[in-house]
mmCIF file of C-alpha atoms in Angstrom:
data_model
loop_
_atom_site.group_PDB
_atom_site.id
_atom_site.type_symbol
_atom_site.label_atom_id
_atom_site.label_comp_id
_atom_site.label_asym_id
_atom_site.label_seq_id
_atom_site.Cartn_x
_atom_site.Cartn_y
_atom_site.Cartn_z
ATOM 1 C CA UNK A 1 28.654 21.459 -20.207
ATOM 2 C CA UNK A 2 27.932 17.870 -21.111
ATOM 3 C CA UNK A 3 26.096 17.445 -24.288
ATOM 4 C CA UNK A 4 23.167 14.943 -23.724
ATOM 5 C CA UNK A 5 21.548 13.570 -26.899
ATOM 6 C CA UNK A 6 18.075 14.861 -27.536
ATOM 7 C CA UNK A 7 16.724 11.302 -27.957
ATOM 8 C CA UNK A 8 17.763 10.501 -24.420
ATOM 9 C CA UNK A 9 16.306 13.710 -22.963
ATOM 10 C CA UNK A 10 12.987 13.058 -24.454
ATOM 11 C CA UNK A 11 13.036 9.261 -24.443
ATOM 12 C CA UNK A 12 9.474 7.957 -24.130
ATOM 13 C CA UNK A 13 10.353 5.757 -21.151
ATOM 14 C CA UNK A 14 12.104 8.668 -19.271
ATOM 15 C CA UNK A 15 9.083 10.932 -19.985
ATOM 16 C CA UNK A 16 6.565 8.297 -18.919
ATOM 17 C CA UNK A 17 8.468 7.534 -15.780
ATOM 18 C CA UNK A 18 8.579 11.252 -14.944
ATOM 19 C CA UNK A 19 4.801 11.471 -15.335
ATOM 20 C CA UNK A 20 4.406 8.396 -13.002
ATOM 21 C CA UNK A 21 6.628 10.023 -10.321
ATOM 22 C CA UNK A 22 4.627 13.416 -10.579
ATOM 23 C CA UNK A 23 1.295 11.462 -10.329
ATOM 24 C CA UNK A 24 2.519 9.426 -7.421
ATOM 25 C CA UNK A 25 3.910 12.523 -5.647
ATOM 26 C CA UNK A 26 0.747 14.568 -6.175
ATOM 27 C CA UNK A 27 -1.750 11.898 -5.215
ATOM 28 C CA UNK A 28 0.286 10.106 -2.656
ATOM 29 C CA UNK A 29 1.442 13.226 -0.774
ATOM 30 C CA UNK A 30 -2.171 14.379 -0.417
ATOM 31 C CA UNK A 31 -3.310 10.875 0.645
ATOM 32 C CA UNK A 32 -0.617 10.724 3.307
ATOM 33 C CA UNK A 33 -1.733 14.199 4.611
ATOM 34 C CA UNK A 34 -5.437 13.179 4.635
ATOM 35 C CA UNK A 35 -4.700 9.924 6.554
ATOM 36 C CA UNK A 36 -2.447 11.591 9.002
ATOM 37 C CA UNK A 37 -5.002 14.338 9.706
ATOM 38 C CA UNK A 38 -7.865 12.010 10.105
ATOM 39 C CA UNK A 39 -6.135 9.251 12.191
ATOM 40 C CA UNK A 40 -2.687 10.217 13.159
ATOM 41 C CA UNK A 41 -1.273 7.266 11.155
ATOM 42 C CA UNK A 42 1.699 7.565 8.998
ATOM 43 C CA UNK A 43 1.722 5.944 5.574
ATOM 44 C CA UNK A 44 3.487 2.786 6.492
ATOM 45 C CA UNK A 45 1.287 2.265 9.617
ATOM 46 C CA UNK A 46 -1.770 2.792 7.558
ATOM 47 C CA UNK A 47 -0.615 0.161 4.942
ATOM 48 C CA UNK A 48 0.198 -2.396 7.642
ATOM 49 C CA UNK A 49 -3.284 -2.006 9.201
ATOM 50 C CA UNK A 50 -4.906 -2.173 5.853
ATOM 51 C CA UNK A 51 -3.078 -5.200 4.698
ATOM 52 C CA UNK A 52 -3.732 -7.051 8.010
ATOM 53 C CA UNK A 53 -7.552 -6.100 7.712
ATOM 54 C CA UNK A 54 -7.674 -7.633 4.192
ATOM 55 C CA UNK A 55 -6.128 -11.019 5.295
ATOM 56 C CA UNK A 56 -8.556 -13.816 6.344
ATOM 57 C CA UNK A 57 -9.262 -13.573 9.946
ATOM 58 C CA UNK A 58 -7.555 -10.124 9.869
ATOM 59 C CA UNK A 59 -4.187 -11.414 10.765
ATOM 60 C CA UNK A 60 -1.063 -12.858 9.231
ATOM 61 C CA UNK A 61 2.656 -13.545 9.880
ATOM 62 C CA UNK A 62 5.245 -10.835 9.595
ATOM 63 C CA UNK A 63 6.892 -12.750 6.804
ATOM 64 C CA UNK A 64 3.743 -12.625 4.719
ATOM 65 C CA UNK A 65 3.285 -8.894 5.635
ATOM 66 C CA UNK A 66 6.815 -8.173 4.618
ATOM 67 C CA UNK A 67 6.155 -9.903 1.346
ATOM 68 C CA UNK A 68 2.861 -7.973 0.871
ATOM 69 C CA UNK A 69 4.497 -4.619 1.533
ATOM 70 C CA UNK A 70 7.898 -5.286 -0.099
ATOM 71 C CA UNK A 71 9.600 -4.408 3.208
ATOM 72 C CA UNK A 72 12.781 -5.679 4.320
ATOM 73 C CA UNK A 73 12.403 -7.912 7.407
ATOM 74 C CA UNK A 74 14.536 -5.503 9.621
ATOM 75 C CA UNK A 75 12.535 -2.458 8.463
ATOM 76 C CA UNK A 76 9.218 -4.292 9.168
ATOM 77 C CA UNK A 77 10.459 -5.562 12.546
ATOM 78 C CA UNK A 78 11.105 -2.003 13.658
ATOM 79 C CA UNK A 79 7.778 -0.796 12.362
ATOM 80 C CA UNK A 80 5.933 -3.568 14.036
ATOM 81 C CA UNK A 81 7.688 -2.836 17.332
ATOM 82 C CA UNK A 82 6.579 0.760 17.100
ATOM 83 C CA UNK A 83 3.125 -0.212 16.221
ATOM 84 C CA UNK A 84 2.889 -2.599 18.998
ATOM 85 C CA UNK A 85 4.179 -0.079 21.542
ATOM 86 C CA UNK A 86 1.643 2.469 20.220
ATOM 87 C CA UNK A 87 -1.095 -0.112 20.890
ATOM 88 C CA UNK A 88 -2.060 -0.419 17.120
ATOM 89 C CA UNK A 89 -1.298 -4.151 16.836
ATOM 90 C CA UNK A 90 -0.679 -7.295 18.887
ATOM 91 C CA UNK A 91 1.361 -10.418 18.340
ATOM 92 C CA UNK A 92 -0.076 -13.924 18.995
ATOM 93 C CA UNK A 93 1.547 -17.265 18.837
ATOM 94 C CA UNK A 94 0.915 -19.050 15.522
ATOM 95 C CA UNK A 95 -1.160 -22.223 16.204
ATOM 96 C CA UNK A 96 0.640 -24.297 13.524
ATOM 97 C CA UNK A 97 4.172 -22.987 13.684
ATOM 98 C CA UNK A 98 5.904 -22.435 17.014
ATOM 99 C CA UNK A 99 8.543 -20.317 15.454
ATOM 100 C CA UNK A 100 6.098 -17.719 13.925
ATOM 101 C CA UNK A 101 3.804 -15.150 15.487
ATOM 102 C CA UNK A 102 0.583 -13.783 13.933
ATOM 103 C CA UNK A 103 0.083 -10.004 13.813
ATOM 104 C CA UNK A 104 -3.452 -8.630 14.382
ATOM 105 C CA UNK A 105 -4.668 -5.051 14.761
ATOM 106 C CA UNK A 106 -5.962 -4.096 18.179
ATOM 107 C CA UNK A 107 -9.254 -2.385 18.701
ATOM 108 C CA UNK A 108 -7.388 0.960 18.765
ATOM 109 C CA UNK A 109 -5.680 0.033 15.505
ATOM 110 C CA UNK A 110 -9.021 -0.782 13.931
ATOM 111 C CA UNK A 111 -10.468 2.483 15.044
ATOM 112 C CA UNK A 112 -7.693 4.436 13.508
ATOM 113 C CA UNK A 113 -7.913 2.503 10.220
ATOM 114 C CA UNK A 114 -11.663 3.280 10.034
ATOM 115 C CA UNK A 115 -11.016 6.871 10.613
ATOM 116 C CA UNK A 116 -8.194 6.963 8.090
ATOM 117 C CA UNK A 117 -10.352 5.039 5.440
ATOM 118 C CA UNK A 118 -13.388 7.406 6.085
ATOM 119 C CA UNK A 119 -11.277 10.319 5.054
ATOM 120 C CA UNK A 120 -9.005 8.480 2.399
ATOM 121 C CA UNK A 121 -11.581 6.798 0.389
ATOM 122 C CA UNK A 122 -13.409 9.987 -0.856
ATOM 123 C CA UNK A 123 -10.069 11.711 -1.350
ATOM 124 C CA UNK A 124 -8.492 8.980 -3.428
ATOM 125 C CA UNK A 125 -11.654 8.332 -5.274
ATOM 126 C CA UNK A 126 -11.767 11.973 -6.329
ATOM 127 C CA UNK A 127 -8.151 11.946 -7.366
ATOM 128 C CA UNK A 128 -7.846 8.634 -9.337
ATOM 129 C CA UNK A 129 -11.295 7.034 -9.950
ATOM 130 C CA UNK A 130 -13.673 9.977 -10.646
ATOM 131 C CA UNK A 131 -11.572 11.469 -13.608
ATOM 132 C CA UNK A 132 -11.740 8.159 -15.390
ATOM 133 C CA UNK A 133 -14.568 6.165 -17.169
ATOM 134 C CA UNK A 134 -15.154 2.610 -16.000
ATOM 135 C CA UNK A 135 -13.374 1.246 -19.120
ATOM 136 C CA UNK A 136 -10.351 3.548 -18.492
ATOM 137 C CA UNK A 137 -10.181 2.403 -14.816
ATOM 138 C CA UNK A 138 -10.201 -1.256 -16.005
ATOM 139 C CA UNK A 139 -7.488 -0.418 -18.627
ATOM 140 C CA UNK A 140 -5.417 1.324 -15.956
ATOM 141 C CA UNK A 141 -5.762 -1.659 -13.484
ATOM 142 C CA UNK A 142 -4.576 -4.130 -16.294
ATOM 143 C CA UNK A 143 -1.733 -1.866 -17.252
ATOM 144 C CA UNK A 144 -0.578 -1.441 -13.659
ATOM 145 C CA UNK A 145 -0.909 -5.252 -13.084
ATOM 146 C CA UNK A 146 1.046 -5.961 -16.176
ATOM 147 C CA UNK A 147 3.853 -3.581 -15.281
ATOM 148 C CA UNK A 148 3.986 -5.048 -11.680
ATOM 149 C CA UNK A 149 4.081 -8.419 -12.949
ATOM 150 C CA UNK A 150 7.304 -7.620 -14.860
ATOM 151 C CA UNK A 151 8.855 -5.767 -12.012
ATOM 152 C CA UNK A 152 11.024 -6.930 -9.147
ATOM 153 C CA UNK A 153 7.945 -6.772 -6.868
ATOM 154 C CA UNK A 154 6.030 -9.231 -9.101
ATOM 155 C CA UNK A 155 2.234 -9.483 -9.368
ATOM 156 C CA UNK A 156 0.110 -8.109 -6.595
ATOM 157 C CA UNK A 157 -3.121 -9.705 -5.560
ATOM 158 C CA UNK A 158 -5.968 -7.136 -5.345
ATOM 159 C CA UNK A 159 -9.416 -7.554 -3.716
ATOM 160 C CA UNK A 160 -12.279 -7.289 -6.185
ATOM 161 C CA UNK A 161 -15.887 -6.682 -5.317
ATOM 162 C CA UNK A 162 -15.085 -6.540 -1.652
ATOM 163 C CA UNK A 163 -13.414 -9.947 -1.631
ATOM 164 C CA UNK A 164 -10.015 -10.455 0.423
ATOM 165 C CA UNK A 165 -6.942 -11.665 -1.324
#
């Protein structure tokens, strides 16, 4: 048996990371289930439709979407193809760049996103908003933003007060 030093087993960063993983698994797993039951959307499909809906005019390029979601271009290309085939989004020529296309949810994609959000918002609110005071929510948002800013993903723009990023 390998002897692991106690200070590594109970290292503050290791314990905190484990707590973050447990919370993500508990909340994220339930959220994925609620979204799928309400709309039939998988987690990645939901995120694509949500991010598109948050963009000005409700559409953006695949390059920007890949950046928003931290997807590889190949992974996103396959997902977009599946979503287009399922009638969830459409591609349109970019008016200013002949090499690019704009992605936009279809009416069907908007409808499934609406259904997903109607179920997801109360569930996720109960899981991560209701247990916290307004001050705790603000502190949590600041801490998450700070950690993301120091990660490989970099800072993330979040809508506030209904504004779009």
